[in-house]
Coordinates of C-alpha atoms in Angstrom, one line a residue:
Chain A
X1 CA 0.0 0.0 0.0
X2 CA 1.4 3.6 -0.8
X3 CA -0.1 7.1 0.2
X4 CA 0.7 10.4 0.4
X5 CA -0.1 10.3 3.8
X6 CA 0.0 8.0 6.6
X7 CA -1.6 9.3 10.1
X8 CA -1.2 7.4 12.9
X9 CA -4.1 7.9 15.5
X10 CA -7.4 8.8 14.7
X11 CA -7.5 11.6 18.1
X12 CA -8.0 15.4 17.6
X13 CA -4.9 15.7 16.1
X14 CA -4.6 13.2 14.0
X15 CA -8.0 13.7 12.4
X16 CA -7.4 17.3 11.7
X17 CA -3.8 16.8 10.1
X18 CA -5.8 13.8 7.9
X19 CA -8.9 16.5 7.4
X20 CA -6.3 18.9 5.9
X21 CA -4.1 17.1 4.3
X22 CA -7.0 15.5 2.2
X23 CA -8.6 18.3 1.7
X24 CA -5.5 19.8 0.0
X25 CA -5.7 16.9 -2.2
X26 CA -3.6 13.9 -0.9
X27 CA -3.8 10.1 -0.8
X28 CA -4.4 10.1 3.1
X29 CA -4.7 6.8 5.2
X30 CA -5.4 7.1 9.4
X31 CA -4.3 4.1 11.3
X32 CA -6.5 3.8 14.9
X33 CA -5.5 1.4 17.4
X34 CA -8.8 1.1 18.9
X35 CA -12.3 -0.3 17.8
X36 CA -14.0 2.9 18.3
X37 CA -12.7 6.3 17.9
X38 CA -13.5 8.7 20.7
X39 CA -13.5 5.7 23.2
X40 CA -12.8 5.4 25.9
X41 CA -12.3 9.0 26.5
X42 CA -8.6 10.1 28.4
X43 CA -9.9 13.9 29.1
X44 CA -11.4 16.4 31.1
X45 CA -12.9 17.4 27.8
X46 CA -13.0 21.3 28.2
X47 CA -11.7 23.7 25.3
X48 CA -11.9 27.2 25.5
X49 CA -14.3 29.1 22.8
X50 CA -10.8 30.9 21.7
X51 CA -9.1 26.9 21.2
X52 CA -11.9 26.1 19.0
X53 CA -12.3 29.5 16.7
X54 CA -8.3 29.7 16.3
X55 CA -8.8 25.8 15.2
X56 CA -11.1 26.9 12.7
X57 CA -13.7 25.1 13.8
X58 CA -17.7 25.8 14.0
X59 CA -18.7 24.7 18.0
X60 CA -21.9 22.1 17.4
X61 CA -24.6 21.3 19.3
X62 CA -24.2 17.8 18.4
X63 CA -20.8 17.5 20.5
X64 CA -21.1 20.5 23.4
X65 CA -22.2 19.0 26.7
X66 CA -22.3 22.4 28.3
X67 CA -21.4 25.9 27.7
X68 CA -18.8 27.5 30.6
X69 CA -18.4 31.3 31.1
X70 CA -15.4 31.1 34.1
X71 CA -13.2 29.2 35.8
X72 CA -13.5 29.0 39.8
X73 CA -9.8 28.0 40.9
X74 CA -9.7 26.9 44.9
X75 CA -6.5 27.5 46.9
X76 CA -5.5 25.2 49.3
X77 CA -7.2 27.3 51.9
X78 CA -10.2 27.7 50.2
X79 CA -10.1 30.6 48.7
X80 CA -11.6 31.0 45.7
X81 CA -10.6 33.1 42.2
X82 CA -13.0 33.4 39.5
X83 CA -11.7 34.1 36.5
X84 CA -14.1 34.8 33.4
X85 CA -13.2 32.8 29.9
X86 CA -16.1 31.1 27.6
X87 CA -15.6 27.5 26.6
X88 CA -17.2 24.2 26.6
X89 CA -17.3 20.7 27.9
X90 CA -17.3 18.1 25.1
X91 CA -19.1 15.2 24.1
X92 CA -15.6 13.7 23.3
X93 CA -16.5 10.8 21.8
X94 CA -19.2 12.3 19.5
X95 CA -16.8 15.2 18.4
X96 CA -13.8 12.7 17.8
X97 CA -15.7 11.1 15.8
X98 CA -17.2 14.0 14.3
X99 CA -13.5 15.0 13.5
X100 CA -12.7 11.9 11.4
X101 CA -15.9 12.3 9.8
X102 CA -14.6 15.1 8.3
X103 CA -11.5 13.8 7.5
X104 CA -13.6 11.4 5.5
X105 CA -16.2 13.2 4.0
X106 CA -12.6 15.1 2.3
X107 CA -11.4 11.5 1.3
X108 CA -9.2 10.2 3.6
X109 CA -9.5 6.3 4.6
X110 CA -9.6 4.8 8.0
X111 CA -8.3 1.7 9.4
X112 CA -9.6 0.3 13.2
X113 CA -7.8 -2.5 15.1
X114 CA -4.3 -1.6 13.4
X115 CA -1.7 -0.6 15.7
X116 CA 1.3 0.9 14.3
X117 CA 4.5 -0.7 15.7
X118 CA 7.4 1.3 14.2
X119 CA 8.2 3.7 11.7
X120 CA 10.3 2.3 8.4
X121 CA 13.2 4.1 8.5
X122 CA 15.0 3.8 5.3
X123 CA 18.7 5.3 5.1
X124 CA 17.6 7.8 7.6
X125 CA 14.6 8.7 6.2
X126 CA 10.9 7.7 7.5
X127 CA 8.7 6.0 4.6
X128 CA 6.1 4.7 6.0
X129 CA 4.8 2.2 9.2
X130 CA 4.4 -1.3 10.1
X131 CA 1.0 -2.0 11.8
X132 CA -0.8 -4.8 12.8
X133 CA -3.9 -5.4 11.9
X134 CA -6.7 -8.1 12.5
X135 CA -5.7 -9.8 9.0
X136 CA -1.2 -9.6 10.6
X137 CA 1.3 -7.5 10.2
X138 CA 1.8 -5.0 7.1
X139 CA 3.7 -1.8 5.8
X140 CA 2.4 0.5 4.5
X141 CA 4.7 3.6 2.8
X142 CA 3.7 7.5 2.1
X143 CA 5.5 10.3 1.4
X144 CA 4.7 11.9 5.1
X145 CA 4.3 10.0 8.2
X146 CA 2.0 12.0 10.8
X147 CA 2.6 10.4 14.2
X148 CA -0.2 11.4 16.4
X149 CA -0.3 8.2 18.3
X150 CA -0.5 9.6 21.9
X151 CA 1.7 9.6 24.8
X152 CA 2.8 6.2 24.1
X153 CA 4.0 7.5 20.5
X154 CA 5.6 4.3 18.8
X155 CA 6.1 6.1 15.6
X156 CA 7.4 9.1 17.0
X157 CA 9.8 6.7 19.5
X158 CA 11.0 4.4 16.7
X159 CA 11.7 7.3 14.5
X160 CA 14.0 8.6 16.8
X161 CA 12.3 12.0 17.9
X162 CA 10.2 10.9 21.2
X163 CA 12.2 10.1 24.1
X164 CA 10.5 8.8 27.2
X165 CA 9.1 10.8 29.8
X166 CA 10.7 11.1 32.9
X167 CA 8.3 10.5 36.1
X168 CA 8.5 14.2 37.0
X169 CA 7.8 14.8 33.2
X170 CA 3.9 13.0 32.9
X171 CA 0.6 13.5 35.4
X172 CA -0.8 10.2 36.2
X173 CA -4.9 10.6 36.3
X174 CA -7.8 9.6 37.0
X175 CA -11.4 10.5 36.5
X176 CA -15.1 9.6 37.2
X177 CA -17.9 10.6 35.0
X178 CA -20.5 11.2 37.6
X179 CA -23.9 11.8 37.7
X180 CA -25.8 13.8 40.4
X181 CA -22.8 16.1 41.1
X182 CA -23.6 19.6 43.0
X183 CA -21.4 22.1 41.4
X184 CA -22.3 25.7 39.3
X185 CA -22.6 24.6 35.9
X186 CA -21.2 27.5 35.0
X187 CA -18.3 27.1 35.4
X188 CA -15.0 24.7 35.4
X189 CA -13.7 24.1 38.4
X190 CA -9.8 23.5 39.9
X191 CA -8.7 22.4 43.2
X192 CA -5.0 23.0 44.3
X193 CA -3.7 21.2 47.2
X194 CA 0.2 20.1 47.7
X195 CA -0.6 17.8 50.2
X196 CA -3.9 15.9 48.3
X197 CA -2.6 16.4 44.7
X198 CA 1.1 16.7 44.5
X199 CA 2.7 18.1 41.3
X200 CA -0.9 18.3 39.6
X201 CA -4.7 19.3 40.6
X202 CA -8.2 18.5 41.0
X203 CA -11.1 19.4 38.7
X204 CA -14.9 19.2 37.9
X205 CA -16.1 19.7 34.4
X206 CA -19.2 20.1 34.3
X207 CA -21.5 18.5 31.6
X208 CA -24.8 19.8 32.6
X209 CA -27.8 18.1 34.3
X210 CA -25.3 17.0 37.6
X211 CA -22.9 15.3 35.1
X212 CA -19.6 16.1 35.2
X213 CA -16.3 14.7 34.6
X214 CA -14.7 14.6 38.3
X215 CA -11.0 13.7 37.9
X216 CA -7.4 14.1 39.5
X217 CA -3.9 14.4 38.3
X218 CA -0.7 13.6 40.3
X219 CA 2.8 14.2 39.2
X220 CA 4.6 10.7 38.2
X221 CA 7.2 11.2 40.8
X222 CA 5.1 11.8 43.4
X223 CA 3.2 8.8 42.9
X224 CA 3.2 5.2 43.6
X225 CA 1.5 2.3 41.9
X226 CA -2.4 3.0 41.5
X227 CA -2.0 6.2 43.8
X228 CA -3.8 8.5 41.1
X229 CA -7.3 5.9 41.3
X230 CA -6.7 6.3 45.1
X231 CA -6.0 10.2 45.5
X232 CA -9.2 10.0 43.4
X233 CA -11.8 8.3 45.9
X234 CA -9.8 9.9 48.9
X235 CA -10.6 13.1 47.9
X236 CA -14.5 12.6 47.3
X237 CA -14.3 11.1 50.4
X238 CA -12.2 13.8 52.8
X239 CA -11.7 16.8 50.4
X240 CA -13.9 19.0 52.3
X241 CA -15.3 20.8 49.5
X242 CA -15.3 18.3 46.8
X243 CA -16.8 15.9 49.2
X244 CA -19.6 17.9 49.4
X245 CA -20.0 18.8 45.7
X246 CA -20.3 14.7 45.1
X247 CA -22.1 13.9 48.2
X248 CA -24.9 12.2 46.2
X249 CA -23.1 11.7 42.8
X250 CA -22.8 8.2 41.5
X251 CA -20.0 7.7 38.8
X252 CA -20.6 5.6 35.5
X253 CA -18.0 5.8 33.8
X254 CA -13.8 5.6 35.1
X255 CA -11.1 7.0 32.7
X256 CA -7.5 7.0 33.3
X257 CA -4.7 8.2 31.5
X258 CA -1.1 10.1 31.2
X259 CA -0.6 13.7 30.4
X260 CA 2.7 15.1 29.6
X261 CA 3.6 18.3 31.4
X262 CA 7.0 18.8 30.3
X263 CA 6.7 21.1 27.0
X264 CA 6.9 20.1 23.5
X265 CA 9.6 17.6 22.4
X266 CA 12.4 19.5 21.1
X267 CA 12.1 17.6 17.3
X268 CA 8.6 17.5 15.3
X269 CA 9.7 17.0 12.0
X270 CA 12.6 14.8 10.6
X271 CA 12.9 13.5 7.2
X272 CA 9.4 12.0 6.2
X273 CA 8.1 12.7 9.5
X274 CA 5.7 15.0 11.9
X275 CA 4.6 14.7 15.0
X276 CA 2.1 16.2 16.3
X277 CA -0.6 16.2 19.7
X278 CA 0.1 14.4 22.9
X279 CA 2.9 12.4 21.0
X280 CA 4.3 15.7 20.7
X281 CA 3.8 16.5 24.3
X282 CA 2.1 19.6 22.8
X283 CA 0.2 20.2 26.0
X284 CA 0.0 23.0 28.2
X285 CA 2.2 22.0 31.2
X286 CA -0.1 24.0 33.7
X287 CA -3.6 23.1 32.8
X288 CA -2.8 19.6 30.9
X289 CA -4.8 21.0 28.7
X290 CA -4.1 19.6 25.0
X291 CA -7.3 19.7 22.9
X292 CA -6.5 23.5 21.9
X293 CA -3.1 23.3 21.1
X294 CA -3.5 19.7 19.0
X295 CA -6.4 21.0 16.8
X296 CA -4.2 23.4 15.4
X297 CA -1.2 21.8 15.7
X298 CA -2.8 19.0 13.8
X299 CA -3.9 21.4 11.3
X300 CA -0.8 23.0 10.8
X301 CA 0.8 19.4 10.6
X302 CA -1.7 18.5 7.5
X303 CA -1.0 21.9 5.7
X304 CA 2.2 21.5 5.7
X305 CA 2.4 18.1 4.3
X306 CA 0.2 18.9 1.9
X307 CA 2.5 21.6 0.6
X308 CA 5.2 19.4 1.1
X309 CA 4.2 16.6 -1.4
X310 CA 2.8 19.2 -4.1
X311 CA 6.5 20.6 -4.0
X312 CA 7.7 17.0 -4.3
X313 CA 10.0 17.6 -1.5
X314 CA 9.1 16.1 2.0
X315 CA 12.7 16.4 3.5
X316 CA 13.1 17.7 7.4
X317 CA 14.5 20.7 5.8
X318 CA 11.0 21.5 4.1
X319 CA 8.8 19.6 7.0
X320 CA 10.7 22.0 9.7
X321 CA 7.6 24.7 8.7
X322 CA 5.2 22.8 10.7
X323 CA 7.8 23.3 13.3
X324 CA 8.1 27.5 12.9
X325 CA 4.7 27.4 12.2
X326 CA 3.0 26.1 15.9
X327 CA 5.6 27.5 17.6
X328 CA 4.5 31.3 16.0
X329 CA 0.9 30.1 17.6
X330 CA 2.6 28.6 20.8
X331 CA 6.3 29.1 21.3
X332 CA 6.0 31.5 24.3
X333 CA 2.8 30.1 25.8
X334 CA 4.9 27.1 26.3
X335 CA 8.2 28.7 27.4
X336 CA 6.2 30.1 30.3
X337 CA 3.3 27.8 31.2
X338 CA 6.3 25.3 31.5
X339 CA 8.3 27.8 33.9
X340 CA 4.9 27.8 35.6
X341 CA 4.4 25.0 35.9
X342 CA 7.7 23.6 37.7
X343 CA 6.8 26.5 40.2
X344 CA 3.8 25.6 41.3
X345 CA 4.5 21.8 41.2
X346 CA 7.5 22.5 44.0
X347 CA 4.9 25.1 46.2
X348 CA 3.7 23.8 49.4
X349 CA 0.4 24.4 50.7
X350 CA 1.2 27.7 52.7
X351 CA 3.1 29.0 49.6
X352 CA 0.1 28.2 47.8
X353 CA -1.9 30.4 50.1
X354 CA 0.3 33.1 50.2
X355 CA 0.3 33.3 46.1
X356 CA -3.4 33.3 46.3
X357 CA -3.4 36.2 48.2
X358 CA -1.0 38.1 45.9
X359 CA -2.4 37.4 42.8
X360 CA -6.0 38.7 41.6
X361 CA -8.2 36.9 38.3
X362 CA -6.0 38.8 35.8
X363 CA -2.7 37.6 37.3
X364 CA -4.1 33.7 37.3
X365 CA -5.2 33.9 33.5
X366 CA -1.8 35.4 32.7
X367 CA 0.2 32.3 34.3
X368 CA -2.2 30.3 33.0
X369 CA -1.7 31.3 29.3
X370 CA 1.9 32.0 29.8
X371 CA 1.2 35.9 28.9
X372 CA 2.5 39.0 31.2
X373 CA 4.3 36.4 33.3
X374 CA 7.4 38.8 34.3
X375 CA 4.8 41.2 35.7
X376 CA 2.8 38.7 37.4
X377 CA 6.5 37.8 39.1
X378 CA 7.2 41.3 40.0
X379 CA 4.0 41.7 41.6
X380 CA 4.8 38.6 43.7
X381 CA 7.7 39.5 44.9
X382 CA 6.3 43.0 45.7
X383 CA 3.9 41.3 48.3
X384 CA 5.0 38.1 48.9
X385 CA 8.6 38.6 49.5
X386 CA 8.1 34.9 50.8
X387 CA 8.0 33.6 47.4
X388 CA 11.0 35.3 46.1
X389 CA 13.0 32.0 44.7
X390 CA 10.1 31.0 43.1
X391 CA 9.2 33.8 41.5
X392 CA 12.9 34.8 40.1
X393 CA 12.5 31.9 38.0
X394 CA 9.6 33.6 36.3
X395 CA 11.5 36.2 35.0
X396 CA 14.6 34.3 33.8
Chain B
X1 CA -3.0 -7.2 36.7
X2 CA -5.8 -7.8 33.5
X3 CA -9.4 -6.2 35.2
X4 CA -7.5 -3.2 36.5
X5 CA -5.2 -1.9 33.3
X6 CA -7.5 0.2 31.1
X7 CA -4.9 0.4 28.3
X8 CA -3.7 4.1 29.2
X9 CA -0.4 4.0 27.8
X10 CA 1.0 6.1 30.7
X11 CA 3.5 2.9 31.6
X12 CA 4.9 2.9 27.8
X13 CA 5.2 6.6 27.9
X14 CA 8.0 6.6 30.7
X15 CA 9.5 3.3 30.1
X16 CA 13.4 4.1 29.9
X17 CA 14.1 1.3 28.0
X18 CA 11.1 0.8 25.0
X19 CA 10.6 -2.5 26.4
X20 CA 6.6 -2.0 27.1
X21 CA 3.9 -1.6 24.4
X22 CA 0.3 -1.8 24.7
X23 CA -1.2 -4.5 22.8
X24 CA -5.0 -5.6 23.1
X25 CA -5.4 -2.6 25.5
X26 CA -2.5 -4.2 27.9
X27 CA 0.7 -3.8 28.4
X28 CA 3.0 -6.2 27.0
X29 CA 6.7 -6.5 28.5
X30 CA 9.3 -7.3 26.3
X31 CA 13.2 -8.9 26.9
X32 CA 14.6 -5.7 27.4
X33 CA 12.3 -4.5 30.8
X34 CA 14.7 -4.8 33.1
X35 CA 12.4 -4.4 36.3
X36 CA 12.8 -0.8 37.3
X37 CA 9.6 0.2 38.5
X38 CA 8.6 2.8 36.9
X39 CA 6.0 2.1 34.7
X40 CA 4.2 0.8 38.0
X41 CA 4.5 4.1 39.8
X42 CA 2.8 6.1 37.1
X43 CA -0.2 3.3 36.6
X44 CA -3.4 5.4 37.6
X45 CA -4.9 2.0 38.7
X46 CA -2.0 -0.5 40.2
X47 CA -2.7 -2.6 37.2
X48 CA 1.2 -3.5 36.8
X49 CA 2.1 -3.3 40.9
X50 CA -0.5 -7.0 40.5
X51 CA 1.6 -8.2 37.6
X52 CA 5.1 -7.8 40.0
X53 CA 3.5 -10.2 42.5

């Protein structure tokens, strides 16, 4: 089998490079690992109304559980920050699917049940993948291999530009979709807490009607074997406000997953080859928040390929666009969020407090987006002299 | 270790050594693991902490 372009991983950003790509007019083929894309569902499922419009995309009814107008952040103390944004909570598995639809409906060809194992290198160059399918083991070649196979990231891995994350590198999670949960609908909600959820955070996503997704995420190295399952029920157990919010909730659904915190991976593009979403580590190391960033990442990955095989040249030299091209949209959001984020995992609770007290809405959403950070350092420092070390850091 | 791992992925993500892949939603542990452990202590559920023992 030969294509222009092989994507592997039928996620959000695999379906939009494929959408792209074949809408330009290439030979596109998506390789999904699972039986059903969309399920089971690794995410929180919220996306800012920005995320979507700067991926281009039309929010439908079909795939919005709720609408959101602010985010209600809760210190360790309890002290709460509202800080005003519109988004949405998903319906991931109808909008996954609602993404590969597309990529589809503009010609591209899907494959379940085949799990790429490695990328076929050929004299340096990436040619294609070997997957396994229900049927054994095939190649298939293209011109431009998109790997957007997820954390795991064989393709990426065996192509030389994925190294593995290091334990302080990934959050471990954990989630319940519940129903019956008490919470302002309004709103997404974030717990910090050093002490309950080292290195990563608590949340409720609302989905309207008392459902919500009701999940935790613990940095690696702060956890041991099953911890993130167990932070999980402790905390609707003994978190004094969570507790509350699910004192009548019953969950119906678990997810688990990994999310890398650690900033992009230094390589996207080598000869033959992008990479692009999770396997990318394009995630925003404060939130974990990846569904943004991977729509038009993805979409920038499928451009670009599509230019690159109407120019008939596909080398890294030409493929290193994509590269310049997300990091013009996210180069600096990263560099900070990821500064950010290695402050606030090494914070204890009292340090927590204190920032909250320093910082207002405005300063929160700058840190946050990784915007205005020096100034939201300065003014740390101005009232927290406390946090001084921490907040040097900011400004480097 | 089979009812608890949900196929995440996290395990192969931080395995040092490429010696875990997921296959039929569950990890598979090839010659090179070399027992370190840390593809346990990222599992969200204790799935591979039940394979150990």
């Amino acid at each position: 089998m030969e294509f222009d372009v092989v994507v592997v991983g039928a996620g959000p950003a695999g379906s939009v490079a494929a959408w792209a790509a074949a809408e330009a007019g290439c030979d596109v083929l998506v390789l999904e690992r699972k039986a059903e894309v969309g399920v089971p569902k690794q995410c929180a499922e919220g996306i800012s109304a920005h995320g979507l419009e700067h991926a281009g995309i039309e929010p439908q009814d079909e795939w919005i559980a709720t609408e959101i107008s602010r985010a209600l952040i809760y210190a360790p103390n309890g002290k709460e920050f509202e800080v005003p944004g519109d988004g949405y909570v998903l319906e991931r598995r109808v909008f996954d699917k609602w993404l590969v639809v597309r990529a589809v409906e503009a010609g591209a060809e899907v494959k379940l049940l085949a799990r790429a194992r490695r990328a076929l290198v050929d004299d340096g160059r990436v040619v294609g993948v070997e997957y396994e399918g229900v049927d054994g083991v095939h190649e298939v070649r293209a011109r431009v291999t998109i790997a957007a196979d997820g954390i795991e990231s064989r393709i990426g891995r065996t192509a030389g530009l994925v190294p593995p994350l290091k334990p302080t590198e990934i959050c471990t999670c954990a989630q319940y979709e519940m129903i019956g949960v008490d919470v302002e609908e309004d709103a997404t909600h974030f717990f910090v807490d050093a002490e309950f959820f080292p290195g990563g955070y608590f949340w409720i996503f609302p989905k309207g009607e008392g459902r919500a997704n009701v999940g935790v995420g613990i940095r690696g190295s702060e956890s041991e074997p099953g911890d993130a399952l167990k932070v999980l029920n402790r905390a609707l157990e003994d978190h004094e406000l969570i507790s509350e919010a699910v004192a009548e909730a019953v969950p119906v659904e678990v997810n688990v997953g990994g999310v890398p915190v650690c900033g992009p991976v230094g390589r996207t593009y080598g000869d033959g080859i992008l990479v692009v979403g999770d396997a990318a580590r394009q995630v925003n190391p404060v939130t974990g928040g990846g569904l943004h960033t991977s729509l038009v990442c993805g979409r920038i990955a499928g451009e670009v390929a599509a230019e690159a095989i109407e120019e008939d040249d596909t080398s890294a030299t030409f493929l290193k666009q994509y590269q310049d091209q997300w990091k013009e949209e996210f180069g600096r959001m990263f560099k900070y969020t990821l500064k950010a984020s290695k402050i606030l995992s090494e914070m204890s609770n009292e340090e927590l407090n204190a920032l909250a007290e320093a910082l207002d809405r405005e300063d929160i959403l700058r840190l946050v987006k990784g915007e205005g950070v020096v100034k939201v350092a300065k003014k740390v420092i101005a009232r927290k002299p406390s946090l001084l070390k921490y907040a040097k850091h900011l400004m480097k | 270790m089979v009812e608890r791992c949900l196929g995440c992925a996290a395990c192969a993500a931080v395995c040092p050594k490429d010696a875990l892949t997921i296959s039929g939603g569950k990890p598979e542990f090839g010659p090179e693991c070399d027992d370190c452990g840390i593809c346990a202590k990222v599992c969200p559920t204790g799935a591979i902490e039940d394979e150990g023992e």
